[in-house]
């Protein structure tokens, strides 16, 4: 009996010890449920029903692989992806690389502030510029948790917001369940014209984001540190698989829920080409409670993702420029472009879509070096990717870069 009790206690201890290792992936997963995703997924569902469900499933599967590789790089080397690139590139190339990485991080951050401002406008009727200020100030409070060396508190705050996002966007499905047959049919890969190709590329660009690739390596390293013991690193990397799978599964469910909600309740409804229009249609079709839940989910999405985006920008600057400025000062500086866009009266949904196009340019610069590094035994030692993982990584990179090139090409040509 005593032996059984000890065994049970040992098993319980192992479970809790593994749970305590979770967290970094849930912070990175915020990038996958940001306002850009909201705009892309609602547009896909409202315009084409269940047709592009398969895009989200495929994108999420690739995201699991990519974020796992990023986290593994940080745990196996003790360095973030920007730090490794900073050591390998000459001064001029390093600075040029930082410029493009900083631009995509800034575009991400701008989109998140705009998304949060739209949510405050929907909930309280606040002017967009005022909402942008409030989102900026609120994100400073979140970043203060991380700046005060309270990584776990920051993770807990972000995880709470992720839960709010999930409830906000999934709740509508309980009021208006999707057509099971239509949703299953949406798992079959296909397009229906140029518009669907363009939208699929936008959805993929909104899902696999450069700043999350740069950031996750730092999050995992900062949370767990670097161990000289290969056995400890192996244990941490195994726990990271669970962390990434759980976080991206939740993010994937939220993204698919957005598309299903739009396909069920917004298909063919006029005015759903903007987030505000989609919110009005959701409120009209499903009631004010679901409309408020939708807006709260969008607010949590903007607030959490802009905090994480600012954190990513600091990681990029520290690794590539070897310059670190306090996160709160950086938050103040990076808030300015978003406020200028809001003050200029640019249509918010258009600004979100254009930010996703800009992000597309940065994906190859983050993704290709990551796959090369994690596949190198010289860099990773015993933790280098297996042959199967390398094939999966390069296949994902080819698909992602290819579709984003299509997005850029079609956008430049103005094809619709």
Coordinates of C-alpha atoms in Angstrom, one line a residue:
X1 CA 0.0 0.0 0.0
X2 CA 2.8 2.4 0.9
X3 CA 4.5 1.5 -2.4
X4 CA 1.4 2.4 -4.3
X5 CA 1.0 5.7 -2.4
X6 CA 4.6 6.6 -3.1
X7 CA 4.1 5.8 -6.8
X8 CA 0.9 7.9 -7.0
X9 CA 2.7 10.8 -5.3
X10 CA 5.6 10.4 -7.7
X11 CA 3.3 10.5 -10.7
X12 CA 1.5 13.5 -9.3
X13 CA 4.8 15.3 -8.8
X14 CA 5.8 14.5 -12.4
X15 CA 2.6 15.9 -13.7
X16 CA 2.9 19.1 -11.7
X17 CA 6.5 19.5 -12.6
X18 CA 5.6 19.3 -16.3
X19 CA 2.8 21.8 -15.9
X20 CA 5.1 24.2 -14.3
X21 CA 7.3 24.1 -17.3
X22 CA 4.5 25.3 -19.5
X23 CA 3.9 29.0 -20.4
X24 CA 6.3 30.4 -23.1
X25 CA 4.3 28.9 -26.0
X26 CA 1.1 30.5 -24.7
X27 CA 2.7 33.9 -24.9
X28 CA 3.9 33.3 -28.4
X29 CA 0.5 31.9 -29.4
X30 CA -1.0 35.4 -28.9
X31 CA 0.5 36.2 -32.3
X32 CA -1.8 33.7 -33.8
X33 CA -5.1 35.2 -32.5
X34 CA -4.3 38.9 -33.1
X35 CA -6.6 41.5 -34.8
X36 CA -5.1 40.6 -38.1
X37 CA -6.3 37.1 -37.7
X38 CA -9.8 38.4 -36.8
X39 CA -10.0 40.5 -40.0
X40 CA -8.7 37.7 -42.3
X41 CA -10.8 34.9 -40.8
X42 CA -14.1 36.9 -40.7
X43 CA -13.6 37.9 -44.3
X44 CA -12.9 34.3 -45.3
X45 CA -16.1 33.0 -43.6
X46 CA -18.4 35.9 -44.6
X47 CA -17.3 35.8 -48.3
X48 CA -16.7 32.1 -49.0
X49 CA -18.3 30.2 -46.2
X50 CA -16.5 27.0 -45.1
X51 CA -14.3 26.9 -48.3
X52 CA -11.0 27.9 -46.6
X53 CA -11.2 25.9 -43.3
X54 CA -8.4 23.8 -44.6
X55 CA -6.1 26.8 -44.8
X56 CA -6.4 27.4 -41.1
X57 CA -5.8 23.7 -40.3
X58 CA -2.7 23.6 -42.5
X59 CA -1.4 26.9 -41.2
X60 CA -1.8 25.8 -37.6
X61 CA 0.0 22.5 -38.2
X62 CA 2.9 24.4 -39.7
X63 CA 2.8 26.9 -36.8
X64 CA 3.2 24.0 -34.3
X65 CA 6.3 22.8 -36.1
X66 CA 7.8 26.3 -36.5
X67 CA 7.2 27.5 -32.9
X68 CA 8.6 24.2 -31.5
X69 CA 11.8 24.7 -33.6
X70 CA 12.1 28.2 -32.3
X71 CA 11.7 27.2 -28.7
X72 CA 14.1 24.3 -29.1
X73 CA 16.8 26.6 -30.6
X74 CA 16.7 28.8 -27.4
X75 CA 16.8 25.8 -25.1
X76 CA 19.6 24.0 -27.0
X77 CA 21.9 26.9 -27.5
X78 CA 21.0 29.3 -24.7
X79 CA 20.6 32.1 -27.3
X80 CA 17.6 33.6 -29.1
X81 CA 17.4 33.5 -32.9
X82 CA 18.2 37.3 -33.2
X83 CA 21.3 36.8 -30.9
X84 CA 22.6 33.9 -33.1
X85 CA 22.1 35.9 -36.3
X86 CA 23.7 38.9 -34.6
X87 CA 26.9 36.9 -33.9
X88 CA 27.0 35.4 -37.5
X89 CA 26.4 38.5 -39.5
X90 CA 28.8 41.3 -40.3
X91 CA 28.1 44.8 -39.0
X92 CA 26.4 46.1 -42.2
X93 CA 24.4 43.0 -42.8
X94 CA 23.4 42.8 -39.2
X95 CA 22.1 46.4 -39.2
X96 CA 20.2 45.8 -42.5
X97 CA 18.7 42.7 -41.1
X98 CA 17.6 44.6 -38.0
X99 CA 15.9 47.2 -40.2
X100 CA 13.6 44.7 -41.9
X101 CA 12.9 42.8 -38.7
X102 CA 12.1 46.0 -36.9
X103 CA 9.8 47.1 -39.7
X104 CA 7.7 43.9 -39.5
X105 CA 7.7 44.0 -35.7
X106 CA 6.5 47.6 -35.9
X107 CA 3.8 46.7 -38.4
X108 CA 2.6 44.0 -36.1
X109 CA 2.5 46.3 -33.1
X110 CA 0.6 48.9 -35.1
X111 CA -2.0 46.4 -36.2
X112 CA -2.6 45.3 -32.6
X113 CA -3.1 48.8 -31.3
X114 CA -5.5 49.5 -34.1
X115 CA -7.4 46.3 -33.3
X116 CA -7.7 47.2 -29.6
X117 CA -8.8 50.8 -30.5
X118 CA -11.6 49.4 -32.7
X119 CA -12.7 47.1 -29.8
X120 CA -13.0 50.1 -27.4
X121 CA -14.9 52.0 -30.1
X122 CA -17.4 49.1 -30.4
X123 CA -17.8 48.6 -26.7
X124 CA -17.9 52.2 -25.5
X125 CA -18.0 54.4 -28.6
X126 CA -14.6 55.9 -27.8
X127 CA -12.8 57.7 -30.7
X128 CA -10.2 55.5 -32.3
X129 CA -7.3 57.8 -31.3
X130 CA -8.4 57.8 -27.7
X131 CA -8.8 54.1 -27.8
X132 CA -5.2 53.8 -29.2
X133 CA -3.9 55.8 -26.2
X134 CA -5.7 53.6 -23.8
X135 CA -4.4 50.4 -25.4
X136 CA -0.9 51.8 -25.3
X137 CA -1.2 52.6 -21.6
X138 CA -2.7 49.3 -20.7
X139 CA 0.0 47.4 -22.6
X140 CA 2.6 49.3 -20.6
X141 CA 1.1 47.9 -17.4
X142 CA 1.4 44.4 -18.8
X143 CA 5.0 45.0 -19.9
X144 CA 5.8 46.3 -16.5
X145 CA 5.3 42.7 -15.2
X146 CA 8.0 41.4 -17.5
X147 CA 10.3 44.4 -16.9
X148 CA 10.2 43.7 -13.1
X149 CA 11.7 40.2 -13.8
X150 CA 8.3 38.6 -13.2
X151 CA 8.2 36.3 -16.2
X152 CA 5.7 33.9 -14.7
X153 CA 3.3 36.8 -13.8
X154 CA 3.6 38.1 -17.4
X155 CA 2.8 34.7 -18.7
X156 CA -0.2 34.3 -16.4
X157 CA -1.6 37.7 -17.5
X158 CA -1.2 36.8 -21.2
X159 CA -2.7 33.4 -20.6
X160 CA -5.7 35.0 -18.9
X161 CA -6.2 37.3 -21.9
X162 CA -5.9 34.3 -24.2
X163 CA -8.7 32.6 -22.3
X164 CA -10.9 35.8 -22.7
X165 CA -10.1 35.8 -26.4
X166 CA -11.2 32.1 -26.7
X167 CA -14.5 32.7 -24.9
X168 CA -15.1 35.9 -26.9
X169 CA -14.8 34.2 -30.3
X170 CA -16.0 30.7 -29.5
X171 CA -19.2 31.6 -27.6
X172 CA -21.1 32.5 -30.8
X173 CA -20.9 29.0 -32.0
X174 CA -23.0 27.7 -29.1
X175 CA -25.8 30.1 -30.2
X176 CA -25.5 29.4 -33.9
X177 CA -23.7 26.0 -34.4
X178 CA -22.0 25.6 -37.8
X179 CA -23.1 23.0 -40.4
X180 CA -21.0 20.0 -39.7
X181 CA -21.1 18.7 -43.3
X182 CA -20.1 22.1 -44.6
X183 CA -17.3 22.4 -42.1
X184 CA -15.9 18.9 -43.0
X185 CA -16.1 19.7 -46.7
X186 CA -14.0 22.8 -46.0
X187 CA -11.1 20.5 -45.0
X188 CA -10.7 19.6 -48.7
X189 CA -7.9 21.8 -50.1
X190 CA -9.3 23.9 -53.0
X191 CA -9.7 27.4 -54.3
X192 CA -12.5 29.2 -56.2
X193 CA -10.9 32.0 -58.1
X194 CA -8.1 34.6 -57.5
X195 CA -9.9 36.1 -54.5
X196 CA -9.7 32.9 -52.5
X197 CA -6.0 32.5 -53.3
X198 CA -5.4 36.1 -52.1
X199 CA -7.4 35.5 -49.0
X200 CA -5.7 32.2 -48.2
X201 CA -2.3 33.9 -48.4
X202 CA -3.5 36.6 -46.1
X203 CA -4.8 34.0 -43.6
X204 CA -1.5 32.3 -43.7
X205 CA 0.4 35.5 -43.4
X206 CA -1.7 36.4 -40.4
X207 CA -1.0 33.0 -38.8
X208 CA 2.7 32.5 -39.2
X209 CA 4.2 35.7 -38.1
X210 CA 7.9 36.7 -38.1
X211 CA 8.0 38.3 -34.6
X212 CA 6.6 35.1 -33.0
X213 CA 9.5 33.1 -34.7
X214 CA 12.1 35.5 -33.3
X215 CA 10.5 35.8 -29.9
X216 CA 9.8 32.2 -28.9
X217 CA 13.5 31.3 -28.8
X218 CA 14.0 34.1 -26.2
X219 CA 10.8 33.2 -24.2
X220 CA 11.9 29.6 -23.8
X221 CA 15.5 30.5 -22.9
X222 CA 14.4 33.3 -20.5
X223 CA 11.9 31.1 -18.7
X224 CA 14.1 28.0 -18.3
X225 CA 17.6 29.2 -18.7
X226 CA 20.4 27.2 -20.3
X227 CA 21.7 24.0 -18.9
X228 CA 25.1 22.4 -19.7
X229 CA 23.5 19.0 -18.9
X230 CA 22.2 17.4 -22.2
X231 CA 19.7 15.4 -20.1
X232 CA 18.2 18.5 -18.6
X233 CA 17.9 20.2 -22.0
X234 CA 16.3 17.0 -23.4
X235 CA 13.7 17.1 -20.6
X236 CA 12.9 20.7 -21.2
X237 CA 12.6 20.3 -25.0
X238 CA 10.2 17.4 -24.4
X239 CA 8.1 19.5 -22.1
X240 CA 8.2 22.3 -24.7
X241 CA 6.5 20.0 -27.2
X242 CA 3.5 19.8 -24.9
X243 CA 3.6 23.5 -24.3
X244 CA 3.6 24.3 -28.0
X245 CA 1.0 21.7 -28.9
X246 CA -1.4 22.9 -26.2
X247 CA -0.9 26.6 -27.0
X248 CA -1.3 26.3 -30.7
X249 CA -4.2 23.9 -30.4
X250 CA -6.1 26.6 -28.4
X251 CA -5.1 29.3 -30.9
X252 CA -6.2 27.0 -33.8
X253 CA -9.6 26.4 -32.2
X254 CA -10.1 30.2 -31.8
X255 CA -9.1 30.9 -35.4
X256 CA -11.4 28.2 -36.8
X257 CA -14.2 29.4 -34.6
X258 CA -13.9 32.9 -36.1
X259 CA -14.2 31.5 -39.6
X260 CA -17.1 29.1 -38.7
X261 CA -18.9 32.0 -36.9
X262 CA -18.7 34.1 -40.0
X263 CA -19.6 31.3 -42.3
X264 CA -22.7 30.5 -40.2
X265 CA -23.9 34.0 -39.4
X266 CA -22.4 36.5 -41.8
X267 CA -22.4 34.7 -45.2
X268 CA -23.8 37.1 -47.7
X269 CA -24.5 39.9 -45.2
X270 CA -23.7 43.4 -46.5
X271 CA -21.0 45.4 -44.7
X272 CA -19.0 42.5 -43.2
X273 CA -15.9 43.6 -45.0
X274 CA -14.9 45.6 -41.9
X275 CA -14.5 44.5 -38.3
X276 CA -17.1 47.0 -37.2
X277 CA -19.5 45.8 -39.9
X278 CA -18.9 42.2 -38.9
X279 CA -19.6 43.1 -35.2
X280 CA -22.8 44.8 -36.1
X281 CA -23.9 41.8 -38.2
X282 CA -23.0 39.4 -35.4
X283 CA -24.9 41.4 -32.9
X284 CA -27.9 41.6 -35.2
X285 CA -27.9 37.8 -35.9
X286 CA -26.9 36.4 -32.5
X287 CA -27.9 39.1 -30.0
X288 CA -26.2 41.8 -28.0
X289 CA -24.6 39.4 -25.5
X290 CA -22.6 37.6 -28.2
X291 CA -21.8 41.0 -29.8
X292 CA -20.3 42.2 -26.5
X293 CA -18.4 38.9 -26.1
X294 CA -17.0 39.4 -29.6
X295 CA -15.9 42.9 -28.9
X296 CA -14.3 41.9 -25.6
X297 CA -12.4 39.1 -27.4
X298 CA -11.1 41.6 -29.9
X299 CA -10.1 44.0 -27.1
X300 CA -8.2 41.2 -25.3
X301 CA -6.6 40.2 -28.6
X302 CA -5.3 43.7 -29.3
X303 CA -4.1 44.3 -25.7
X304 CA -2.3 41.0 -25.4
X305 CA -0.8 40.9 -28.8
X306 CA 0.5 44.5 -28.7
X307 CA 2.3 43.7 -25.4
X308 CA 3.8 40.6 -26.9
X309 CA 4.7 42.4 -30.1
X310 CA 6.6 45.1 -28.2
X311 CA 8.4 42.4 -26.3
X312 CA 9.4 40.8 -29.6
X313 CA 10.7 44.1 -30.9
X314 CA 13.0 44.5 -27.9
X315 CA 14.3 40.9 -28.4
X316 CA 15.1 41.7 -32.0
X317 CA 16.9 44.9 -31.2
X318 CA 18.8 43.3 -28.3
X319 CA 20.0 40.4 -30.4
X320 CA 20.8 42.2 -33.7
X321 CA 22.0 45.6 -32.5
X322 CA 23.2 44.5 -29.1
X323 CA 21.3 47.5 -27.8
X324 CA 18.7 47.3 -25.1
X325 CA 16.3 50.0 -24.1
X326 CA 13.7 49.6 -21.3
X327 CA 10.5 48.0 -22.6
X328 CA 8.3 50.9 -21.4
X329 CA 10.4 53.4 -23.3
X330 CA 10.2 51.2 -26.4
X331 CA 6.4 50.9 -25.9
X332 CA 6.1 54.7 -25.9
X333 CA 8.1 55.0 -29.1
X334 CA 6.4 52.2 -31.0
X335 CA 2.9 53.6 -30.1
X336 CA 3.5 56.7 -32.2
X337 CA 3.0 55.1 -35.7
X338 CA -0.3 53.5 -34.7
X339 CA -1.6 56.8 -33.2
X340 CA -0.6 58.6 -36.4
X341 CA -2.6 56.1 -38.5
X342 CA -5.6 56.4 -36.2
X343 CA -5.4 60.1 -36.1
X344 CA -5.2 60.3 -39.9
X345 CA -8.5 58.6 -40.2
X346 CA -7.3 55.5 -42.2
X347 CA -10.0 52.8 -42.3
X348 CA -8.9 50.4 -39.5
X349 CA -9.7 47.1 -41.3
X350 CA -7.8 48.3 -44.3
X351 CA -4.8 49.2 -42.1
X352 CA -4.9 45.7 -40.6
X353 CA -5.0 44.1 -44.0
X354 CA -2.1 46.2 -45.3
X355 CA -0.1 45.3 -42.2
X356 CA -0.4 41.6 -43.0
X357 CA 0.9 42.2 -46.5
X358 CA 3.9 44.0 -45.0
X359 CA 4.5 41.2 -42.6
X360 CA 4.7 38.8 -45.5
X361 CA 8.0 40.4 -46.6
X362 CA 9.6 39.4 -43.3
X363 CA 8.6 35.8 -43.0
X364 CA 11.5 34.3 -45.1
X365 CA 14.1 36.3 -43.2
X366 CA 12.9 34.7 -39.9
X367 CA 11.8 31.2 -41.1
X368 CA 14.7 30.1 -43.4
X369 CA 17.5 30.9 -40.9
X370 CA 15.5 29.1 -38.1
X371 CA 15.2 25.9 -40.1
X372 CA 18.9 26.0 -41.2
X373 CA 20.0 26.5 -37.6
X374 CA 17.8 23.8 -36.0
X375 CA 18.9 21.4 -38.7
X376 CA 22.6 22.0 -38.0
X377 CA 24.3 19.5 -35.6
X378 CA 27.1 22.0 -35.2
X379 CA 24.7 24.5 -33.7
X380 CA 22.2 22.2 -32.0
X381 CA 24.4 19.2 -31.0
X382 CA 22.3 16.2 -30.2
X383 CA 19.2 18.3 -30.4
X384 CA 19.5 18.9 -34.1
X385 CA 16.3 18.2 -36.2
X386 CA 15.8 14.7 -37.4
X387 CA 15.7 14.1 -41.2
X388 CA 11.9 13.9 -41.1
X389 CA 11.7 17.1 -39.1
X390 CA 14.0 18.9 -41.6
X391 CA 11.8 17.7 -44.5
X392 CA 8.7 18.9 -42.8
X393 CA 10.4 22.2 -41.9
X394 CA 11.5 23.0 -45.5
X395 CA 8.2 21.9 -46.9
X396 CA 6.4 24.3 -44.6
X397 CA 8.9 27.1 -45.4
X398 CA 8.3 26.5 -49.2
X399 CA 4.6 26.6 -48.8
X400 CA 4.5 29.7 -46.5
X401 CA 7.0 31.7 -48.6
X402 CA 5.3 30.6 -51.8
X403 CA 1.9 31.7 -50.7
X404 CA 3.2 35.0 -49.3
X405 CA 4.9 35.7 -52.6
X406 CA 1.5 35.2 -54.2
X407 CA -0.1 37.6 -51.7
X408 CA 2.5 40.3 -52.4
X409 CA 2.3 39.8 -56.2
X410 CA -1.5 39.9 -56.3
X411 CA -1.6 42.9 -53.9
X412 CA 1.0 44.9 -56.0
X413 CA -1.0 44.1 -59.2
X414 CA -4.2 45.1 -57.5
X415 CA -5.9 41.9 -58.5
X416 CA -9.3 41.2 -56.8

